[in-house]
């Protein structure tokens, strides 16, 4: 039996049913339903998937617009979709991937709007534990979203660098050792993309590295992991070599 639109949408966590949406989104979804019914495609699964994508995109657009009007209710729901920390939640990584995947395209379609007014949402996206997710395709889509955000709004460069550099010490815990190489590969792939897309981001990267440097009292394995990843950035961030090496040597000497 083919799924109805309401059934498909209700299976997505934190998403209200169409009848719960503000009128502008209800009208948009209704127009889409009428259009698909007219060409006889409303009973097929592909049409349901398209309708769900339109629904999420319109929900995101409306939530962002409402913030400008002082209404944060729908926006708060959107922020919660992306909040995820493996250490602070009972949600499994697999479930996290399922929950967030449909929303990546929705936010991507509205990326031009994500200025400083939406700090909570952008921070949730940047500081989520996405890079340790078990699905490579998901990680690629998520990293593309981050690259889109920082490319469209360079004001987010420093916060993006800080969010990424914090993963330099991933692998210090025994439970992280197995996946650490993959996490670092993903991390540096995105850092290199950001560095190439925004040539002026070098200062922000250097500042983030300096700020994230472990304290001298940190365990030896943490210090080693951090320095290994700092040195790895110099393979693609050539312009930072002198400044970063000076910082590293300074820390080692003192």
PDB file of C-alpha atoms in Angstrom:
ATOM      1  CA  UNK A   1       0.000   0.000   0.000  1.00  0.00           C
ATOM      2  CA  UNK A   2       1.499   3.366  -0.985  1.00  0.00           C
ATOM      3  CA  UNK A   3       2.297   5.769   1.859  1.00  0.00           C
ATOM      4  CA  UNK A   4       0.265   8.935   2.217  1.00  0.00           C
ATOM      5  CA  UNK A   5       2.050  12.243   2.659  1.00  0.00           C
ATOM      6  CA  UNK A   6       0.937  12.524   6.290  1.00  0.00           C
ATOM      7  CA  UNK A   7       2.268   9.042   7.034  1.00  0.00           C
ATOM      8  CA  UNK A   8       5.602   9.812   5.431  1.00  0.00           C
ATOM      9  CA  UNK A   9       6.016  13.127   7.248  1.00  0.00           C
ATOM     10  CA  UNK A  10       4.853  11.834  10.610  1.00  0.00           C
ATOM     11  CA  UNK A  11       7.654   9.264  10.490  1.00  0.00           C
ATOM     12  CA  UNK A  12      10.188  12.090  10.636  1.00  0.00           C
ATOM     13  CA  UNK A  13      11.063  13.079  14.251  1.00  0.00           C
ATOM     14  CA  UNK A  14      10.129  16.577  15.427  1.00  0.00           C
ATOM     15  CA  UNK A  15       8.147  17.362  12.278  1.00  0.00           C
ATOM     16  CA  UNK A  16       4.553  18.562  12.766  1.00  0.00           C
ATOM     17  CA  UNK A  17       1.823  17.160  10.532  1.00  0.00           C
ATOM     18  CA  UNK A  18       0.565  19.413   7.706  1.00  0.00           C
ATOM     19  CA  UNK A  19      -2.536  20.432   9.637  1.00  0.00           C
ATOM     20  CA  UNK A  20      -0.247  21.749  12.404  1.00  0.00           C
ATOM     21  CA  UNK A  21       1.711  24.027  10.102  1.00  0.00           C
ATOM     22  CA  UNK A  22       1.214  27.756   9.757  1.00  0.00           C
ATOM     23  CA  UNK A  23      -1.111  28.658   6.881  1.00  0.00           C
ATOM     24  CA  UNK A  24       1.592  29.666   4.346  1.00  0.00           C
ATOM     25  CA  UNK A  25       3.159  26.205   4.485  1.00  0.00           C
ATOM     26  CA  UNK A  26      -0.222  24.440   4.451  1.00  0.00           C
ATOM     27  CA  UNK A  27      -1.154  26.327   1.298  1.00  0.00           C
ATOM     28  CA  UNK A  28       2.182  25.458  -0.358  1.00  0.00           C
ATOM     29  CA  UNK A  29       1.823  21.761   0.456  1.00  0.00           C
ATOM     30  CA  UNK A  30      -1.829  21.811  -0.664  1.00  0.00           C
ATOM     31  CA  UNK A  31      -0.881  23.330  -4.027  1.00  0.00           C
ATOM     32  CA  UNK A  32       1.777  20.634  -4.489  1.00  0.00           C
ATOM     33  CA  UNK A  33      -0.734  17.886  -3.658  1.00  0.00           C
ATOM     34  CA  UNK A  34      -3.228  19.237  -6.207  1.00  0.00           C
ATOM     35  CA  UNK A  35      -0.555  19.398  -8.878  1.00  0.00           C
ATOM     36  CA  UNK A  36       0.545  15.811  -8.344  1.00  0.00           C
ATOM     37  CA  UNK A  37      -3.067  14.614  -8.214  1.00  0.00           C
ATOM     38  CA  UNK A  38      -3.767  16.292 -11.556  1.00  0.00           C
ATOM     39  CA  UNK A  39      -1.083  14.275 -13.347  1.00  0.00           C
ATOM     40  CA  UNK A  40      -2.011  11.041 -11.588  1.00  0.00           C
ATOM     41  CA  UNK A  41       1.254  10.703  -9.650  1.00  0.00           C
ATOM     42  CA  UNK A  42      -0.060  11.316  -6.125  1.00  0.00           C
ATOM     43  CA  UNK A  43      -0.452   7.604  -5.431  1.00  0.00           C
ATOM     44  CA  UNK A  44       3.171   6.718  -6.154  1.00  0.00           C
ATOM     45  CA  UNK A  45       6.027   6.615  -3.698  1.00  0.00           C
ATOM     46  CA  UNK A  46       8.324   9.024  -5.673  1.00  0.00           C
ATOM     47  CA  UNK A  47       5.660  11.761  -5.472  1.00  0.00           C
ATOM     48  CA  UNK A  48       5.431  11.247  -1.696  1.00  0.00           C
ATOM     49  CA  UNK A  49       9.205  11.698  -1.349  1.00  0.00           C
ATOM     50  CA  UNK A  50       9.090  14.898  -3.405  1.00  0.00           C
ATOM     51  CA  UNK A  51       6.230  16.249  -1.311  1.00  0.00           C
ATOM     52  CA  UNK A  52       8.148  15.520   1.894  1.00  0.00           C
ATOM     53  CA  UNK A  53      11.209  17.385   0.603  1.00  0.00           C
ATOM     54  CA  UNK A  54       9.032  20.375  -0.320  1.00  0.00           C
ATOM     55  CA  UNK A  55       7.364  20.239   3.089  1.00  0.00           C
ATOM     56  CA  UNK A  56      10.662  20.316   4.984  1.00  0.00           C
ATOM     57  CA  UNK A  57      12.057  23.092   2.817  1.00  0.00           C
ATOM     58  CA  UNK A  58       8.967  25.232   3.345  1.00  0.00           C
ATOM     59  CA  UNK A  59       8.951  24.494   7.064  1.00  0.00           C
ATOM     60  CA  UNK A  60      12.582  25.646   7.299  1.00  0.00           C
ATOM     61  CA  UNK A  61      11.935  28.761   5.238  1.00  0.00           C
ATOM     62  CA  UNK A  62       8.935  29.687   7.373  1.00  0.00           C
ATOM     63  CA  UNK A  63      10.784  29.027  10.649  1.00  0.00           C
ATOM     64  CA  UNK A  64      13.577  31.390   9.588  1.00  0.00           C
ATOM     65  CA  UNK A  65      11.119  34.074   8.504  1.00  0.00           C
ATOM     66  CA  UNK A  66       9.258  33.868  11.809  1.00  0.00           C
ATOM     67  CA  UNK A  67      12.460  34.665  13.715  1.00  0.00           C
ATOM     68  CA  UNK A  68      12.510  38.056  11.999  1.00  0.00           C
ATOM     69  CA  UNK A  69       8.999  38.584  13.367  1.00  0.00           C
ATOM     70  CA  UNK A  70      10.004  37.650  16.895  1.00  0.00           C
ATOM     71  CA  UNK A  71       8.477  34.161  16.861  1.00  0.00           C
ATOM     72  CA  UNK A  72      11.012  31.426  17.697  1.00  0.00           C
ATOM     73  CA  UNK A  73       8.689  28.454  18.208  1.00  0.00           C
ATOM     74  CA  UNK A  74       9.243  26.676  14.862  1.00  0.00           C
ATOM     75  CA  UNK A  75      12.866  27.830  14.740  1.00  0.00           C
ATOM     76  CA  UNK A  76      13.541  26.155  18.104  1.00  0.00           C
ATOM     77  CA  UNK A  77      12.231  22.888  16.690  1.00  0.00           C
ATOM     78  CA  UNK A  78      14.586  23.249  13.742  1.00  0.00           C
ATOM     79  CA  UNK A  79      17.567  23.887  16.005  1.00  0.00           C
ATOM     80  CA  UNK A  80      16.775  20.766  18.048  1.00  0.00           C
ATOM     81  CA  UNK A  81      16.932  18.618  14.922  1.00  0.00           C
ATOM     82  CA  UNK A  82      20.676  19.288  14.642  1.00  0.00           C
ATOM     83  CA  UNK A  83      21.640  19.204  18.319  1.00  0.00           C
ATOM     84  CA  UNK A  84      23.564  15.981  18.838  1.00  0.00           C
ATOM     85  CA  UNK A  85      26.391  14.830  21.077  1.00  0.00           C
ATOM     86  CA  UNK A  86      27.281  11.152  21.344  1.00  0.00           C
ATOM     87  CA  UNK A  87      28.253  11.598  24.978  1.00  0.00           C
ATOM     88  CA  UNK A  88      25.132  13.500  26.028  1.00  0.00           C
ATOM     89  CA  UNK A  89      22.280  11.658  24.353  1.00  0.00           C
ATOM     90  CA  UNK A  90      20.693   8.218  24.207  1.00  0.00           C
ATOM     91  CA  UNK A  91      20.156   8.565  20.455  1.00  0.00           C
ATOM     92  CA  UNK A  92      22.280   6.098  18.515  1.00  0.00           C
ATOM     93  CA  UNK A  93      24.508   7.391  15.700  1.00  0.00           C
ATOM     94  CA  UNK A  94      22.412   5.404  13.232  1.00  0.00           C
ATOM     95  CA  UNK A  95      19.193   7.049  14.417  1.00  0.00           C
ATOM     96  CA  UNK A  96      20.851  10.462  14.335  1.00  0.00           C
ATOM     97  CA  UNK A  97      21.699   9.934  10.667  1.00  0.00           C
ATOM     98  CA  UNK A  98      18.111   8.932   9.876  1.00  0.00           C
ATOM     99  CA  UNK A  99      16.687  11.908  11.773  1.00  0.00           C
ATOM    100  CA  UNK A 100      18.930  14.582  10.284  1.00  0.00           C
ATOM    101  CA  UNK A 101      19.379  13.425   6.677  1.00  0.00           C
ATOM    102  CA  UNK A 102      16.028  14.796   5.368  1.00  0.00           C
ATOM    103  CA  UNK A 103      16.758  18.199   6.890  1.00  0.00           C
ATOM    104  CA  UNK A 104      20.141  18.749   5.237  1.00  0.00           C
ATOM    105  CA  UNK A 105      18.586  19.562   1.869  1.00  0.00           C
ATOM    106  CA  UNK A 106      15.946  21.739   3.537  1.00  0.00           C
ATOM    107  CA  UNK A 107      18.559  23.914   5.257  1.00  0.00           C
ATOM    108  CA  UNK A 108      20.786  23.886   2.176  1.00  0.00           C
ATOM    109  CA  UNK A 109      17.923  25.372   0.136  1.00  0.00           C
ATOM    110  CA  UNK A 110      17.753  28.258   2.639  1.00  0.00           C
ATOM    111  CA  UNK A 111      21.474  28.700   3.249  1.00  0.00           C
ATOM    112  CA  UNK A 112      21.536  32.247   1.855  1.00  0.00           C
ATOM    113  CA  UNK A 113      19.393  33.375   4.806  1.00  0.00           C
ATOM    114  CA  UNK A 114      21.687  32.034   7.539  1.00  0.00           C
ATOM    115  CA  UNK A 115      23.262  35.254   8.690  1.00  0.00           C
ATOM    116  CA  UNK A 116      24.221  36.135  12.271  1.00  0.00           C
ATOM    117  CA  UNK A 117      20.528  36.264  13.239  1.00  0.00           C
ATOM    118  CA  UNK A 118      20.512  32.471  13.259  1.00  0.00           C
ATOM    119  CA  UNK A 119      23.472  31.835  15.535  1.00  0.00           C
ATOM    120  CA  UNK A 120      21.706  29.025  17.440  1.00  0.00           C
ATOM    121  CA  UNK A 121      20.977  27.033  14.297  1.00  0.00           C
ATOM    122  CA  UNK A 122      24.402  27.468  12.725  1.00  0.00           C
ATOM    123  CA  UNK A 123      26.103  26.604  16.031  1.00  0.00           C
ATOM    124  CA  UNK A 124      23.977  23.464  16.352  1.00  0.00           C
ATOM    125  CA  UNK A 125      24.983  22.436  12.830  1.00  0.00           C
ATOM    126  CA  UNK A 126      28.678  23.135  13.389  1.00  0.00           C
ATOM    127  CA  UNK A 127      29.009  21.590  16.847  1.00  0.00           C
ATOM    128  CA  UNK A 128      26.998  18.445  16.224  1.00  0.00           C
ATOM    129  CA  UNK A 129      28.969  15.176  16.257  1.00  0.00           C
ATOM    130  CA  UNK A 130      28.317  14.722  12.536  1.00  0.00           C
ATOM    131  CA  UNK A 131      31.925  13.919  11.657  1.00  0.00           C
ATOM    132  CA  UNK A 132      31.818  10.692  13.695  1.00  0.00           C
ATOM    133  CA  UNK A 133      28.628   9.415  12.045  1.00  0.00           C
ATOM    134  CA  UNK A 134      28.763   5.848  10.674  1.00  0.00           C
ATOM    135  CA  UNK A 135      27.511   6.760   7.188  1.00  0.00           C
ATOM    136  CA  UNK A 136      30.015   8.187   4.663  1.00  0.00           C
ATOM    137  CA  UNK A 137      27.280   9.488   2.363  1.00  0.00           C
ATOM    138  CA  UNK A 138      25.692  11.374   5.259  1.00  0.00           C
ATOM    139  CA  UNK A 139      29.050  12.853   6.273  1.00  0.00           C
ATOM    140  CA  UNK A 140      29.658  14.044   2.710  1.00  0.00           C
ATOM    141  CA  UNK A 141      26.244  15.735   2.521  1.00  0.00           C
ATOM    142  CA  UNK A 142      26.691  17.306   5.963  1.00  0.00           C
ATOM    143  CA  UNK A 143      30.175  18.625   5.211  1.00  0.00           C
ATOM    144  CA  UNK A 144      28.831  20.086   1.957  1.00  0.00           C
ATOM    145  CA  UNK A 145      26.193  21.943   3.976  1.00  0.00           C
ATOM    146  CA  UNK A 146      28.858  23.421   6.254  1.00  0.00           C
ATOM    147  CA  UNK A 147      30.933  24.465   3.241  1.00  0.00           C
ATOM    148  CA  UNK A 148      27.858  26.134   1.732  1.00  0.00           C
ATOM    149  CA  UNK A 149      27.156  28.046   4.936  1.00  0.00           C
ATOM    150  CA  UNK A 150      30.667  29.373   5.411  1.00  0.00           C
ATOM    151  CA  UNK A 151      31.045  30.180   1.692  1.00  0.00           C
ATOM    152  CA  UNK A 152      27.790  32.148   1.661  1.00  0.00           C
ATOM    153  CA  UNK A 153      28.529  33.860   4.986  1.00  0.00           C
ATOM    154  CA  UNK A 154      32.273  34.351   5.712  1.00  0.00           C
ATOM    155  CA  UNK A 155      31.290  35.762   9.101  1.00  0.00           C
ATOM    156  CA  UNK A 156      31.004  32.145  10.222  1.00  0.00           C
ATOM    157  CA  UNK A 157      34.609  31.271   9.303  1.00  0.00           C
ATOM    158  CA  UNK A 158      36.134  31.588  12.789  1.00  0.00           C
ATOM    159  CA  UNK A 159      33.338  29.629  14.456  1.00  0.00           C
ATOM    160  CA  UNK A 160      33.578  26.974  11.745  1.00  0.00           C
ATOM    161  CA  UNK A 161      37.314  26.616  12.267  1.00  0.00           C
ATOM    162  CA  UNK A 162      36.876  26.380  16.034  1.00  0.00           C
ATOM    163  CA  UNK A 163      34.193  23.708  15.640  1.00  0.00           C
ATOM    164  CA  UNK A 164      36.415  21.630  13.356  1.00  0.00           C
ATOM    165  CA  UNK A 165      39.731  22.027  15.173  1.00  0.00           C
ATOM    166  CA  UNK A 166      38.221  20.662  18.387  1.00  0.00           C
ATOM    167  CA  UNK A 167      38.211  17.231  16.677  1.00  0.00           C
ATOM    168  CA  UNK A 168      42.020  17.231  16.515  1.00  0.00           C
ATOM    169  CA  UNK A 169      42.155  15.330  19.809  1.00  0.00           C
ATOM    170  CA  UNK A 170      39.496  12.776  18.859  1.00  0.00           C
ATOM    171  CA  UNK A 171      40.894   9.314  19.442  1.00  0.00           C
ATOM    172  CA  UNK A 172      42.317   9.992  22.893  1.00  0.00           C
ATOM    173  CA  UNK A 173      39.639   7.788  24.468  1.00  0.00           C
ATOM    174  CA  UNK A 174      39.800   4.028  24.025  1.00  0.00           C
ATOM    175  CA  UNK A 175      36.276   3.976  22.560  1.00  0.00           C
ATOM    176  CA  UNK A 176      37.355   6.422  19.843  1.00  0.00           C
ATOM    177  CA  UNK A 177      40.521   4.756  18.596  1.00  0.00           C
ATOM    178  CA  UNK A 178      38.915   2.578  15.920  1.00  0.00           C
ATOM    179  CA  UNK A 179      37.095   5.372  14.104  1.00  0.00           C
ATOM    180  CA  UNK A 180      39.615   8.161  14.774  1.00  0.00           C
ATOM    181  CA  UNK A 181      41.520   7.814  11.452  1.00  0.00           C
ATOM    182  CA  UNK A 182      38.275   8.132   9.455  1.00  0.00           C
ATOM    183  CA  UNK A 183      37.170  11.110  11.560  1.00  0.00           C
ATOM    184  CA  UNK A 184      40.468  12.903  10.971  1.00  0.00           C
ATOM    185  CA  UNK A 185      40.339  12.182   7.226  1.00  0.00           C
ATOM    186  CA  UNK A 186      36.841  13.674   7.024  1.00  0.00           C
ATOM    187  CA  UNK A 187      37.877  16.622   9.141  1.00  0.00           C
ATOM    188  CA  UNK A 188      40.889  17.543   7.039  1.00  0.00           C
ATOM    189  CA  UNK A 189      38.975  17.048   3.811  1.00  0.00           C
ATOM    190  CA  UNK A 190      36.524  19.748   4.912  1.00  0.00           C
ATOM    191  CA  UNK A 191      39.202  22.032   6.348  1.00  0.00           C
ATOM    192  CA  UNK A 192      41.056  21.906   3.046  1.00  0.00           C
ATOM    193  CA  UNK A 193      37.862  22.696   1.120  1.00  0.00           C
ATOM    194  CA  UNK A 194      37.132  25.686   3.344  1.00  0.00           C
ATOM    195  CA  UNK A 195      40.720  26.898   3.066  1.00  0.00           C
ATOM    196  CA  UNK A 196      40.622  26.707  -0.736  1.00  0.00           C
ATOM    197  CA  UNK A 197      37.157  28.269  -0.988  1.00  0.00           C
ATOM    198  CA  UNK A 198      37.994  31.182   1.321  1.00  0.00           C
ATOM    199  CA  UNK A 199      41.664  32.162   0.912  1.00  0.00           C
ATOM    200  CA  UNK A 200      41.362  34.771   3.659  1.00  0.00           C
ATOM    201  CA  UNK A 201      40.447  32.165   6.299  1.00  0.00           C
ATOM    202  CA  UNK A 202      44.067  31.446   7.198  1.00  0.00           C
ATOM    203  CA  UNK A 203      44.121  33.834  10.149  1.00  0.00           C
ATOM    204  CA  UNK A 204      40.943  32.276  11.546  1.00  0.00           C
ATOM    205  CA  UNK A 205      42.398  28.785  11.203  1.00  0.00           C
ATOM    206  CA  UNK A 206      45.595  29.803  12.970  1.00  0.00           C
ATOM    207  CA  UNK A 207      43.601  31.486  15.766  1.00  0.00           C
ATOM    208  CA  UNK A 208      41.410  28.411  16.204  1.00  0.00           C
ATOM    209  CA  UNK A 209      44.479  26.163  16.415  1.00  0.00           C
ATOM    210  CA  UNK A 210      46.104  28.427  18.991  1.00  0.00           C
ATOM    211  CA  UNK A 211      42.950  28.602  21.118  1.00  0.00           C
ATOM    212  CA  UNK A 212      42.371  24.841  20.994  1.00  0.00           C
ATOM    213  CA  UNK A 213      45.904  23.839  21.929  1.00  0.00           C
ATOM    214  CA  UNK A 214      45.757  21.472  24.941  1.00  0.00           C
ATOM    215  CA  UNK A 215      47.045  22.673  28.277  1.00  0.00           C
ATOM    216  CA  UNK A 216      50.521  21.540  29.281  1.00  0.00           C
ATOM    217  CA  UNK A 217      48.928  19.328  31.930  1.00  0.00           C
ATOM    218  CA  UNK A 218      46.944  17.362  29.320  1.00  0.00           C
ATOM    219  CA  UNK A 219      47.807  13.699  28.805  1.00  0.00           C
ATOM    220  CA  UNK A 220      50.605  12.872  26.393  1.00  0.00           C
ATOM    221  CA  UNK A 221      48.319  11.102  23.902  1.00  0.00           C
ATOM    222  CA  UNK A 222      46.118  14.202  23.661  1.00  0.00           C
ATOM    223  CA  UNK A 223      49.155  16.402  23.008  1.00  0.00           C
ATOM    224  CA  UNK A 224      50.425  13.997  20.338  1.00  0.00           C
ATOM    225  CA  UNK A 225      47.062  13.754  18.558  1.00  0.00           C
ATOM    226  CA  UNK A 226      46.703  17.501  18.490  1.00  0.00           C
ATOM    227  CA  UNK A 227      50.193  18.128  17.131  1.00  0.00           C
ATOM    228  CA  UNK A 228      49.791  15.398  14.498  1.00  0.00           C
ATOM    229  CA  UNK A 229      46.655  17.028  13.184  1.00  0.00           C
ATOM    230  CA  UNK A 230      48.111  20.530  13.358  1.00  0.00           C
ATOM    231  CA  UNK A 231      51.065  19.410  11.253  1.00  0.00           C
ATOM    232  CA  UNK A 232      48.678  17.713   8.837  1.00  0.00           C
ATOM    233  CA  UNK A 233      46.963  21.053   8.146  1.00  0.00           C
ATOM    234  CA  UNK A 234      50.261  22.374   6.822  1.00  0.00           C
ATOM    235  CA  UNK A 235      50.005  19.974   3.867  1.00  0.00           C
ATOM    236  CA  UNK A 236      47.255  22.150   2.378  1.00  0.00           C
ATOM    237  CA  UNK A 237      47.331  25.394   4.387  1.00  0.00           C
ATOM    238  CA  UNK A 238      50.774  26.355   3.111  1.00  0.00           C
ATOM    239  CA  UNK A 239      50.373  30.002   4.036  1.00  0.00           C
ATOM    240  CA  UNK A 240      50.091  29.092   7.709  1.00  0.00           C
ATOM    241  CA  UNK A 241      53.336  27.143   8.029  1.00  0.00           C
ATOM    242  CA  UNK A 242      55.444  29.862   9.584  1.00  0.00           C
ATOM    243  CA  UNK A 243      52.811  31.071  12.048  1.00  0.00           C
ATOM    244  CA  UNK A 244      51.594  27.619  13.086  1.00  0.00           C
ATOM    245  CA  UNK A 245      55.084  26.160  13.477  1.00  0.00           C
ATOM    246  CA  UNK A 246      56.073  29.154  15.597  1.00  0.00           C
ATOM    247  CA  UNK A 247      53.045  28.544  17.844  1.00  0.00           C
ATOM    248  CA  UNK A 248      53.751  24.820  18.110  1.00  0.00           C
ATOM    249  CA  UNK A 249      57.420  25.317  18.988  1.00  0.00           C
ATOM    250  CA  UNK A 250      56.500  27.989  21.517  1.00  0.00           C
ATOM    251  CA  UNK A 251      54.138  25.596  23.266  1.00  0.00           C
ATOM    252  CA  UNK A 252      56.678  22.783  23.278  1.00  0.00           C
ATOM    253  CA  UNK A 253      59.477  24.952  24.661  1.00  0.00           C
ATOM    254  CA  UNK A 254      57.332  26.506  27.382  1.00  0.00           C
TER     255      UNK A 254
END
